[in-house]
Amino acid sequence: MKISTRSFLVTLGLLCTGCFCLPDKCEIKKSRYSSTVSVDCDSLDLVVVPGDIPSNTERFDIAFNKLRNVTYLPPLPKLYILDLSYNSIETVSWMALRTLPALSSLELQGNQLTYVELDIVVAHLPKLKYVNLSLNKLASFSQYAMGWPQVTELVINNNPFHCDCDLSWLITKMACLQACKGKDRQACCSSCSACFILLISQLKHARFNCKSPSQLHGRHLSTVSTLLTDCGTTHQAEIKLQSTENGTFLINGSTLLEEEPYMSHSSAKMSTIATPTIASTSVTSMDFQSLN
Ligand SMILES: *[C@@H]1O[C@H](CO)[C@@H](O)[C@H](O)[C@H]1NC(C)=O
Ligand SMILES: *[C@@H]1O[C@H](CO)[C@@H](O)[C@H](O)[C@H]1NC(C)=O
Ligand SMILES: *[C@@H]1O[C@H](CO)[C@@H](O)[C@H](O)[C@H]1NC(C)=O
Ligand SMILES: *[C@@H]1O[C@H](CO)[C@@H](O)[C@H](O)[C@H]1NC(C)=O
């Protein structure tokens, strides 16, 4: 079985934890179409990002390991997909991403991040478009911290949103989208200035619910804008008030604009707000062949 071979190798590899070499069990796959490689160190119990990654690596997958802090990333001028998802990452030295000037997709979903500072590094990452931060511990953040306006495909569902004025920019967009339901989805997302937030997910349980403060716990973001008062004129001006109760199709946290009972009888059912073009096309169009 591949699994048992792997775990044997993992055990061997632990001897090498302190060193910076590329673990043997990382798979290097050669691209069929170019002189680049894809490095797969998925599920190897790694606690540090390995070194010795070939400099012609286009895709680097270190998902499902045990990384906690990411402080160093090797210089990889061609890397365009970095998959750090499903580790235990609490902190990233965001500036460390500077060594990846071609980075286009950053997968960080399923970690323990409490803050993100893409704004400080995004100027060094001119191709960065897609960032997945779902399933982290992000309570409050600005759109700039998420790399906006450069990042145009941001996934942030399933975080423990703290619904106060600091997050009112997002709450406002959600309320606007909710008020716009039934109209053309592209028109809605653009009139709500929300096209950069990927609201859809194959996940049936994608949630945009407030975790705190306690009185808003469990409420969908789109339903709480009326309850935010004294957020200052800039926020207030944007908020299009609507009946809280009539936001119910989102309250249960089902995927926005999908599965909503109010529209199930309607032929004008919207499907998605935006599609993860980079994520899906880049991955599938890269066709790697194993060297092994
Ligand atoms: C990770 O970083 C935090 C904060 O910088 C530090 O307190 C912690 O000890 C680090 N953990 C590891 C495993 O390096
Ligand atoms: C919700 O909307 C419906 C139809 O627009 C309206 O009749 C109803 O009174 C609204 N409910 C609340 C609680 O505002
Ligand atoms: C929300 O969930 C409750 C209980 O799970 C259910 O009774 C209700 O119909 C749901 N509402 C909507 C709008 O989906
Ligand atoms: C982002 O990550 C979540 C959690 O793994 C996943 O379900 C979702 O499909 C990803 N979104 C995109 C657009 O790739």
mmCIF file of C-alpha atoms and ligand atoms in Angstrom:
data_model
loop_
_atom_site.group_PDB
_atom_site.id
_atom_site.type_symbol
_atom_site.label_atom_id
_atom_site.label_comp_id
_atom_site.label_asym_id
_atom_site.label_seq_id
_atom_site.Cartn_x
_atom_site.Cartn_y
_atom_site.Cartn_z
ATOM 1 C CA MET A 1 0.000 0.000 0.000
ATOM 2 C CA LYS A 2 1.145 3.434 -0.837
ATOM 3 C CA ILE A 3 0.052 4.672 2.589
ATOM 4 C CA SER A 4 2.222 2.333 4.572
ATOM 5 C CA THR A 5 5.228 3.022 2.376
ATOM 6 C CA ARG A 6 4.598 6.660 2.979
ATOM 7 C CA SER A 7 4.360 6.394 6.723
ATOM 8 C CA PHE A 8 7.553 4.378 6.764
ATOM 9 C CA LEU A 9 9.239 7.093 4.786
ATOM 10 C CA VAL A 10 7.748 9.723 7.068
ATOM 11 C CA THR A 11 9.338 8.009 10.021
ATOM 12 C CA LEU A 12 12.654 7.980 8.239
ATOM 13 C CA GLY A 13 12.111 11.561 7.240
ATOM 14 C CA LEU A 14 11.673 12.706 10.808
ATOM 15 C CA LEU A 15 15.371 12.105 11.237
ATOM 16 C CA CYS A 16 15.758 14.859 8.706
ATOM 17 C CA THR A 17 13.270 17.303 10.287
ATOM 18 C CA GLY A 18 15.981 19.651 11.383
ATOM 19 C CA CYS A 19 17.639 19.819 8.014
ATOM 20 C CA PHE A 20 16.478 21.895 5.129
ATOM 21 C CA CYS A 21 16.577 19.329 2.409
ATOM 22 C CA LEU A 22 13.693 18.220 0.235
ATOM 23 C CA PRO A 23 12.330 15.068 1.831
ATOM 24 C CA ASP A 24 12.680 12.043 -0.412
ATOM 25 C CA LYS A 25 9.027 11.291 -0.242
ATOM 26 C CA CYS A 26 8.073 14.595 -1.785
ATOM 27 C CA GLU A 27 7.049 13.702 -5.282
ATOM 28 C CA ILE A 28 8.514 15.669 -8.149
ATOM 29 C CA LYS A 29 6.464 15.594 -11.292
ATOM 30 C CA LYS A 30 7.682 16.944 -14.566
ATOM 31 C CA SER A 31 5.415 19.045 -16.684
ATOM 32 C CA ARG A 32 4.539 17.472 -19.966
ATOM 33 C CA TYR A 33 4.614 20.774 -21.772
ATOM 34 C CA SER A 34 7.454 22.773 -20.304
ATOM 35 C CA SER A 35 10.683 22.369 -18.429
ATOM 36 C CA THR A 36 8.998 22.974 -15.103
ATOM 37 C CA VAL A 37 8.100 20.670 -12.250
ATOM 38 C CA SER A 38 5.426 20.270 -9.658
ATOM 39 C CA VAL A 39 6.487 19.336 -6.135
ATOM 40 C CA ASP A 40 4.056 17.410 -3.983
ATOM 41 C CA CYS A 41 4.824 17.096 -0.276
ATOM 42 C CA ASP A 42 1.219 16.462 0.664
ATOM 43 C CA SER A 43 0.465 14.646 3.953
ATOM 44 C CA LEU A 44 3.997 13.996 5.185
ATOM 45 C CA ASP A 45 3.808 15.368 8.745
ATOM 46 C CA LEU A 46 6.224 18.143 7.833
ATOM 47 C CA VAL A 47 6.695 20.810 10.482
ATOM 48 C CA VAL A 48 8.797 23.163 8.378
ATOM 49 C CA VAL A 49 8.654 24.159 4.748
ATOM 50 C CA PRO A 50 11.381 22.058 3.151
ATOM 51 C CA GLY A 51 14.274 23.590 1.284
ATOM 52 C CA ASP A 52 15.968 22.324 -1.848
ATOM 53 C CA ILE A 53 12.882 22.833 -3.945
ATOM 54 C CA PRO A 54 13.900 22.821 -7.621
ATOM 55 C CA SER A 55 14.027 26.383 -8.849
ATOM 56 C CA ASN A 56 11.868 25.523 -11.865
ATOM 57 C CA THR A 57 8.961 24.519 -9.636
ATOM 58 C CA GLU A 58 5.637 25.877 -10.824
ATOM 59 C CA ARG A 59 3.445 24.244 -8.268
ATOM 60 C CA PHE A 60 4.267 23.426 -4.670
ATOM 61 C CA ASP A 61 1.867 21.458 -2.545
ATOM 62 C CA ILE A 62 2.540 21.162 1.195
ATOM 63 C CA ALA A 63 -1.072 20.643 2.194
ATOM 64 C CA PHE A 64 -2.108 18.371 5.063
ATOM 65 C CA ASN A 65 1.100 18.681 7.032
ATOM 66 C CA LYS A 66 1.883 20.089 10.454
ATOM 67 C CA LEU A 67 3.228 23.517 9.687
ATOM 68 C CA ARG A 68 2.527 26.057 12.402
ATOM 69 C CA ASN A 69 4.554 29.113 11.508
ATOM 70 C CA VAL A 70 5.640 29.907 7.995
ATOM 71 C CA THR A 71 8.617 32.191 8.248
ATOM 72 C CA TYR A 72 10.610 31.201 5.189
ATOM 73 C CA LEU A 73 9.833 30.286 1.631
ATOM 74 C CA PRO A 74 12.585 29.408 -0.826
ATOM 75 C CA PRO A 75 13.060 31.662 -3.858
ATOM 76 C CA LEU A 76 11.008 30.107 -6.642
ATOM 77 C CA PRO A 77 10.772 32.473 -9.578
ATOM 78 C CA LYS A 78 8.276 30.331 -11.502
ATOM 79 C CA LEU A 79 6.019 29.213 -8.722
ATOM 80 C CA TYR A 80 2.419 30.054 -9.415
ATOM 81 C CA ILE A 81 0.464 27.784 -7.124
ATOM 82 C CA LEU A 82 1.371 27.433 -3.460
ATOM 83 C CA ASP A 83 -0.817 25.082 -1.488
ATOM 84 C CA LEU A 84 -0.425 25.426 2.266
ATOM 85 C CA SER A 85 -3.943 24.309 3.036
ATOM 86 C CA TYR A 86 -4.930 22.112 5.972
ATOM 87 C CA ASN A 87 -1.917 22.631 8.168
ATOM 88 C CA SER A 88 -2.014 24.262 11.594
ATOM 89 C CA ILE A 89 -0.592 27.559 10.449
ATOM 90 C CA GLU A 90 -1.024 30.298 13.021
ATOM 91 C CA THR A 91 1.337 32.846 11.596
ATOM 92 C CA VAL A 92 2.799 33.585 8.214
ATOM 93 C CA SER A 93 5.616 36.036 7.727
ATOM 94 C CA TRP A 94 3.765 37.666 4.887
ATOM 95 C CA MET A 95 6.853 39.361 3.560
ATOM 96 C CA ALA A 96 8.394 35.921 3.059
ATOM 97 C CA LEU A 97 6.094 35.522 0.050
ATOM 98 C CA ARG A 98 8.266 38.056 -1.742
ATOM 99 C CA THR A 99 10.467 35.209 -2.941
ATOM 100 C CA LEU A 100 7.585 33.996 -5.140
ATOM 101 C CA PRO A 101 7.167 36.751 -7.729
ATOM 102 C CA ALA A 102 5.041 34.638 -10.091
ATOM 103 C CA LEU A 103 2.578 33.514 -7.445
ATOM 104 C CA SER A 104 -0.965 33.491 -8.734
ATOM 105 C CA SER A 105 -2.859 31.164 -6.378
ATOM 106 C CA LEU A 106 -2.381 30.919 -2.656
ATOM 107 C CA GLU A 107 -4.192 28.161 -0.814
ATOM 108 C CA LEU A 108 -4.359 28.726 2.929
ATOM 109 C CA GLN A 109 -7.719 27.220 3.746
ATOM 110 C CA GLY A 110 -8.047 25.015 6.770
ATOM 111 C CA ASN A 111 -5.488 26.716 9.004
ATOM 112 C CA GLN A 112 -5.499 28.695 12.250
ATOM 113 C CA LEU A 113 -4.759 32.146 10.928
ATOM 114 C CA THR A 114 -6.100 35.004 13.006
ATOM 115 C CA TYR A 115 -4.812 37.727 10.744
ATOM 116 C CA VAL A 116 -3.638 38.229 7.193
ATOM 117 C CA GLU A 117 -1.383 40.991 5.901
ATOM 118 C CA LEU A 118 -1.289 40.525 2.177
ATOM 119 C CA ASP A 119 -1.373 44.283 1.757
ATOM 120 C CA ILE A 120 2.256 44.573 2.819
ATOM 121 C CA VAL A 121 3.518 42.143 0.201
ATOM 122 C CA VAL A 122 1.046 42.248 -2.648
ATOM 123 C CA ALA A 123 3.106 44.775 -4.597
ATOM 124 C CA HIS A 124 5.798 42.107 -4.874
ATOM 125 C CA LEU A 125 3.278 39.579 -6.142
ATOM 126 C CA PRO A 126 1.867 41.203 -9.252
ATOM 127 C CA LYS A 127 0.150 38.030 -10.433
ATOM 128 C CA LEU A 128 -1.538 37.076 -7.207
ATOM 129 C CA LYS A 129 -5.259 36.830 -7.951
ATOM 130 C CA TYR A 130 -6.674 33.935 -5.999
ATOM 131 C CA VAL A 131 -6.450 33.448 -2.234
ATOM 132 C CA ASN A 132 -8.388 30.856 -0.299
ATOM 133 C CA LEU A 133 -8.677 31.634 3.409
ATOM 134 C CA SER A 134 -11.798 29.722 4.243
ATOM 135 C CA LEU A 135 -11.817 27.682 7.437
ATOM 136 C CA ASN A 136 -9.405 29.838 9.408
ATOM 137 C CA LYS A 137 -9.796 31.899 12.568
ATOM 138 C CA LEU A 138 -10.247 35.277 10.950
ATOM 139 C CA ALA A 139 -12.618 37.396 12.992
ATOM 140 C CA SER A 140 -12.121 40.808 11.495
ATOM 141 C CA PHE A 141 -10.073 42.200 8.648
ATOM 142 C CA SER A 142 -10.071 44.810 5.956
ATOM 143 C CA GLN A 143 -10.329 44.104 2.274
ATOM 144 C CA TYR A 144 -6.843 45.587 1.840
ATOM 145 C CA ALA A 145 -5.400 43.026 4.245
ATOM 146 C CA MET A 146 -6.794 40.388 1.899
ATOM 147 C CA GLY A 147 -4.835 41.835 -1.004
ATOM 148 C CA TRP A 148 -7.733 43.713 -2.568
ATOM 149 C CA PRO A 149 -7.898 45.331 -5.105
ATOM 150 C CA GLN A 150 -5.256 43.164 -6.689
ATOM 151 C CA VAL A 151 -6.664 39.913 -5.404
ATOM 152 C CA THR A 152 -9.871 39.361 -7.316
ATOM 153 C CA GLU A 153 -10.839 35.888 -6.166
ATOM 154 C CA LEU A 154 -10.997 35.751 -2.429
ATOM 155 C CA VAL A 155 -12.506 32.881 -0.474
ATOM 156 C CA ILE A 156 -13.285 33.763 3.141
ATOM 157 C CA ASN A 157 -16.338 31.756 4.104
ATOM 158 C CA ASN A 158 -16.355 29.765 7.328
ATOM 159 C CA ASN A 159 -14.411 32.102 9.519
ATOM 160 C CA PRO A 160 -15.521 33.213 12.997
ATOM 161 C CA PHE A 161 -16.666 36.650 11.887
ATOM 162 C CA HIS A 162 -16.868 39.315 14.540
ATOM 163 C CA CYS A 163 -19.781 41.440 13.401
ATOM 164 C CA ASP A 164 -18.998 44.961 14.447
ATOM 165 C CA CYS A 165 -18.171 48.160 12.628
ATOM 166 C CA ASP A 166 -14.716 46.978 11.609
ATOM 167 C CA LEU A 167 -16.321 44.334 9.465
ATOM 168 C CA SER A 168 -19.131 46.544 8.268
ATOM 169 C CA TRP A 169 -17.535 46.793 4.811
ATOM 170 C CA LEU A 170 -18.251 43.078 4.345
ATOM 171 C CA ILE A 171 -21.587 43.117 6.139
ATOM 172 C CA THR A 172 -22.669 45.939 3.854
ATOM 173 C CA LYS A 173 -21.727 44.000 0.753
ATOM 174 C CA MET A 174 -23.593 40.951 1.970
ATOM 175 C CA ALA A 175 -26.682 43.011 2.698
ATOM 176 C CA CYS A 176 -26.425 44.600 -0.728
ATOM 177 C CA LEU A 177 -26.155 41.214 -2.444
ATOM 178 C CA GLN A 178 -29.079 39.969 -0.465
ATOM 179 C CA ALA A 179 -31.169 42.962 -1.467
ATOM 180 C CA CYS A 180 -30.153 42.383 -5.067
ATOM 181 C CA LYS A 181 -31.155 38.744 -5.222
ATOM 182 C CA GLY A 182 -33.206 37.858 -8.228
ATOM 183 C CA LYS A 183 -31.338 40.226 -10.506
ATOM 184 C CA ASP A 184 -28.467 39.421 -12.781
ATOM 185 C CA ARG A 185 -25.675 38.111 -10.625
ATOM 186 C CA GLN A 186 -22.905 39.941 -12.385
ATOM 187 C CA ALA A 187 -24.830 43.182 -12.141
ATOM 188 C CA CYS A 188 -25.441 42.537 -8.466
ATOM 189 C CA CYS A 189 -21.886 41.772 -7.535
ATOM 190 C CA SER A 190 -20.646 44.756 -9.408
ATOM 191 C CA SER A 191 -23.217 47.153 -8.020
ATOM 192 C CA CYS A 192 -22.368 45.850 -4.557
ATOM 193 C CA SER A 193 -18.606 46.077 -5.260
ATOM 194 C CA ALA A 194 -18.409 42.493 -4.169
ATOM 195 C CA CYS A 195 -17.204 40.599 -7.210
ATOM 196 C CA PHE A 196 -13.844 39.822 -5.644
ATOM 197 C CA ILE A 197 -15.427 37.736 -2.910
ATOM 198 C CA LEU A 198 -16.162 34.217 -3.989
ATOM 199 C CA LEU A 199 -19.422 33.475 -2.283
ATOM 200 C CA ILE A 200 -20.086 30.196 -3.792
ATOM 201 C CA SER A 201 -18.552 26.970 -2.966
ATOM 202 C CA GLN A 202 -19.096 23.396 -3.816
ATOM 203 C CA LEU A 203 -19.335 23.067 -0.089
ATOM 204 C CA LYS A 204 -22.943 22.909 0.866
ATOM 205 C CA HIS A 205 -22.005 24.336 4.211
ATOM 206 C CA ALA A 206 -20.168 27.479 3.193
ATOM 207 C CA ARG A 207 -21.044 29.923 5.932
ATOM 208 C CA PHE A 208 -20.927 33.641 6.400
ATOM 209 C CA ASN A 209 -22.229 33.779 9.918
ATOM 210 C CA CYS A 210 -21.312 36.007 12.814
ATOM 211 C CA LYS A 211 -19.524 34.184 15.572
ATOM 212 C CA SER A 212 -19.496 37.180 17.873
ATOM 213 C CA PRO A 213 -20.622 39.383 19.560
ATOM 214 C CA SER A 214 -22.814 36.872 21.348
ATOM 215 C CA GLN A 215 -26.106 38.567 20.527
ATOM 216 C CA LEU A 216 -25.363 38.127 16.828
ATOM 217 C CA HIS A 217 -23.977 34.644 17.068
ATOM 218 C CA GLY A 218 -25.188 32.528 14.199
ATOM 219 C CA ARG A 219 -26.750 35.377 12.231
ATOM 220 C CA HIS A 220 -25.812 35.636 8.610
ATOM 221 C CA LEU A 221 -23.685 38.672 7.853
ATOM 222 C CA SER A 222 -26.273 40.021 5.442
ATOM 223 C CA THR A 223 -28.847 40.285 8.206
ATOM 224 C CA VAL A 224 -27.010 42.349 10.768
ATOM 225 C CA SER A 225 -26.353 45.638 9.038
ATOM 226 C CA THR A 226 -29.371 47.290 10.636
ATOM 227 C CA LEU A 227 -27.993 46.389 14.017
ATOM 228 C CA LEU A 228 -24.696 48.123 13.453
ATOM 229 C CA THR A 229 -25.098 51.643 14.574
ATOM 230 C CA ASP A 230 -22.612 54.432 15.030
ATOM 231 C CA CYS A 231 -20.239 52.938 12.519
ATOM 232 C CA GLY A 232 -19.534 56.379 11.124
ATOM 233 C CA THR A 233 -20.908 58.096 8.103
ATOM 234 C CA THR A 234 -18.841 56.309 5.486
ATOM 235 C CA HIS A 235 -20.224 52.966 6.521
ATOM 236 C CA GLN A 236 -23.737 54.174 7.145
ATOM 237 C CA ALA A 237 -24.000 55.827 3.787
ATOM 238 C CA GLU A 238 -23.466 52.553 1.992
ATOM 239 C CA ILE A 239 -25.806 50.453 4.030
ATOM 240 C CA LYS A 240 -29.016 49.719 2.236
ATOM 241 C CA LEU A 241 -31.337 48.817 4.988
ATOM 242 C CA GLN A 242 -33.664 45.962 4.623
ATOM 243 C CA SER A 243 -35.847 43.859 6.758
ATOM 244 C CA THR A 244 -33.745 41.681 8.948
ATOM 245 C CA GLU A 245 -36.397 39.015 8.970
ATOM 246 C CA ASN A 246 -36.539 38.910 5.241
ATOM 247 C CA GLY A 247 -32.921 37.977 5.099
ATOM 248 C CA THR A 248 -33.858 34.566 6.350
ATOM 249 C CA PHE A 249 -32.743 32.557 3.416
ATOM 250 C CA LEU A 250 -29.232 33.349 4.396
ATOM 251 C CA ILE A 251 -29.570 33.049 8.116
ATOM 252 C CA ASN A 252 -29.014 29.364 8.171
ATOM 253 C CA GLY A 253 -25.753 29.942 6.475
ATOM 254 C CA SER A 254 -26.475 28.068 3.314
ATOM 255 C CA THR A 255 -24.455 29.042 0.307
ATOM 256 C CA LEU A 256 -25.338 32.522 -0.712
ATOM 257 C CA LEU A 257 -27.764 32.692 -3.593
ATOM 258 C CA GLU A 258 -27.984 28.970 -3.785
ATOM 259 C CA GLU A 259 -30.580 26.694 -2.354
ATOM 260 C CA GLU A 260 -32.620 29.564 -1.080
ATOM 261 C CA PRO A 261 -36.167 28.456 -0.482
ATOM 262 C CA TYR A 262 -37.645 31.773 -1.614
ATOM 263 C CA MET A 263 -36.360 31.266 -5.093
ATOM 264 C CA SER A 264 -36.741 27.565 -5.574
ATOM 265 C CA HIS A 265 -39.938 28.092 -7.533
ATOM 266 C CA SER A 266 -38.396 30.740 -9.700
ATOM 267 C CA SER A 267 -36.795 30.177 -13.031
ATOM 268 C CA ALA A 268 -34.520 33.092 -12.338
ATOM 269 C CA LYS A 269 -32.473 31.103 -9.886
ATOM 270 C CA MET A 270 -28.991 32.432 -9.670
ATOM 271 C CA SER A 271 -26.215 30.000 -9.571
ATOM 272 C CA THR A 272 -22.964 31.610 -8.693
ATOM 273 C CA ILE A 273 -21.631 35.050 -8.116
ATOM 274 C CA ALA A 274 -18.296 34.384 -9.612
ATOM 275 C CA THR A 275 -16.277 31.428 -10.669
ATOM 276 C CA PRO A 276 -12.864 30.487 -9.432
ATOM 277 C CA THR A 277 -11.278 30.743 -12.817
ATOM 278 C CA ILE A 278 -7.672 30.752 -11.802
ATOM 279 C CA ALA A 279 -8.083 27.987 -9.312
ATOM 280 C CA SER A 280 -9.865 25.663 -11.642
ATOM 281 C CA THR A 281 -8.312 26.400 -14.982
ATOM 282 C CA SER A 282 -4.731 26.627 -13.895
ATOM 283 C CA VAL A 283 -4.846 23.410 -11.982
ATOM 284 C CA THR A 284 -6.521 21.365 -14.637
ATOM 285 C CA SER A 285 -4.562 22.747 -17.532
ATOM 286 C CA MET A 286 -1.308 21.803 -15.920
ATOM 287 C CA ASP A 287 -0.690 18.280 -16.851
ATOM 288 C CA PHE A 288 2.142 16.739 -14.936
ATOM 289 C CA GLN A 289 3.701 13.401 -15.450
ATOM 290 C CA SER A 290 5.369 11.638 -12.644
ATOM 291 C CA LEU A 291 9.078 11.116 -12.935
ATOM 292 C CA ASN A 292 8.933 8.136 -10.681
HETATM 293 C C1 LIG B 1 4.978 30.492 16.093
HETATM 294 O O1 LIG B 1 5.007 31.880 16.209
HETATM 295 C C2 LIG B 1 4.467 32.350 17.419
HETATM 296 C C3 LIG B 1 4.382 33.842 17.330
HETATM 297 O O2 LIG B 1 5.387 34.374 16.563
HETATM 298 C C4 LIG B 1 5.366 31.882 18.536
HETATM 299 O O3 LIG B 1 4.863 32.329 19.756
HETATM 300 C C5 LIG B 1 5.374 30.382 18.523
HETATM 301 O O4 LIG B 1 6.253 29.895 19.498
HETATM 302 C C6 LIG B 1 5.784 29.843 17.169
HETATM 303 N N1 LIG B 1 5.581 28.431 17.156
HETATM 304 C C7 LIG B 1 6.447 27.590 16.598
HETATM 305 C C8 LIG B 1 6.053 26.142 16.640
HETATM 306 O O5 LIG B 1 7.471 27.955 16.070
HETATM 307 C C1 LIG B 2 -40.927 40.093 4.016
HETATM 308 O O1 LIG B 2 -41.252 40.351 2.672
HETATM 309 C C2 LIG B 2 -42.597 40.089 2.355
HETATM 310 C C3 LIG B 2 -42.773 40.236 0.862
HETATM 311 O O2 LIG B 2 -41.985 41.290 0.393
HETATM 312 C C4 LIG B 2 -43.500 41.007 3.156
HETATM 313 O O3 LIG B 2 -44.848 40.759 2.836
HETATM 314 C C5 LIG B 2 -43.262 40.755 4.603
HETATM 315 O O4 LIG B 2 -44.012 41.639 5.383
HETATM 316 C C6 LIG B 2 -41.783 40.901 4.940
HETATM 317 N N1 LIG B 2 -41.566 40.456 6.290
HETATM 318 C C7 LIG B 2 -41.012 41.208 7.178
HETATM 319 C C8 LIG B 2 -40.870 40.606 8.518
HETATM 320 O O5 LIG B 2 -40.578 42.323 6.923
HETATM 321 C C1 LIG B 3 -33.338 27.230 9.141
HETATM 322 O O1 LIG B 3 -33.118 26.122 9.967
HETATM 323 C C2 LIG B 3 -34.249 25.775 10.728
HETATM 324 C C3 LIG B 3 -33.871 24.649 11.691
HETATM 325 O O2 LIG B 3 -32.739 23.991 11.238
HETATM 326 C C4 LIG B 3 -35.367 25.343 9.792
HETATM 327 O O3 LIG B 3 -36.500 25.003 10.531
HETATM 328 C C5 LIG B 3 -35.703 26.515 8.895
HETATM 329 O O4 LIG B 3 -36.668 26.125 7.959
HETATM 330 C C6 LIG B 3 -34.464 26.972 8.161
HETATM 331 N N1 LIG B 3 -34.791 28.171 7.438
HETATM 332 C C7 LIG B 3 -34.410 28.374 6.213
HETATM 333 C C8 LIG B 3 -34.849 29.649 5.626
HETATM 334 O O5 LIG B 3 -33.736 27.581 5.593
HETATM 335 C C1 LIG B 4 -11.467 27.052 -0.866
HETATM 336 O O1 LIG B 4 -11.265 26.103 0.159
HETATM 337 C C2 LIG B 4 -12.439 25.430 0.546
HETATM 338 C C3 LIG B 4 -12.108 24.582 1.732
HETATM 339 O O2 LIG B 4 -11.195 23.592 1.372
HETATM 340 C C4 LIG B 4 -12.942 24.612 -0.607
HETATM 341 O O3 LIG B 4 -14.107 23.919 -0.251
HETATM 342 C C5 LIG B 4 -13.266 25.551 -1.739
HETATM 343 O O4 LIG B 4 -13.667 24.811 -2.854
HETATM 344 C C6 LIG B 4 -12.067 26.398 -2.083
HETATM 345 N N1 LIG B 4 -12.580 27.417 -2.985
HETATM 346 C C7 LIG B 4 -12.138 27.541 -4.216
HETATM 347 C C8 LIG B 4 -12.811 28.573 -5.021
HETATM 348 O O5 LIG B 4 -11.216 26.888 -4.644
#
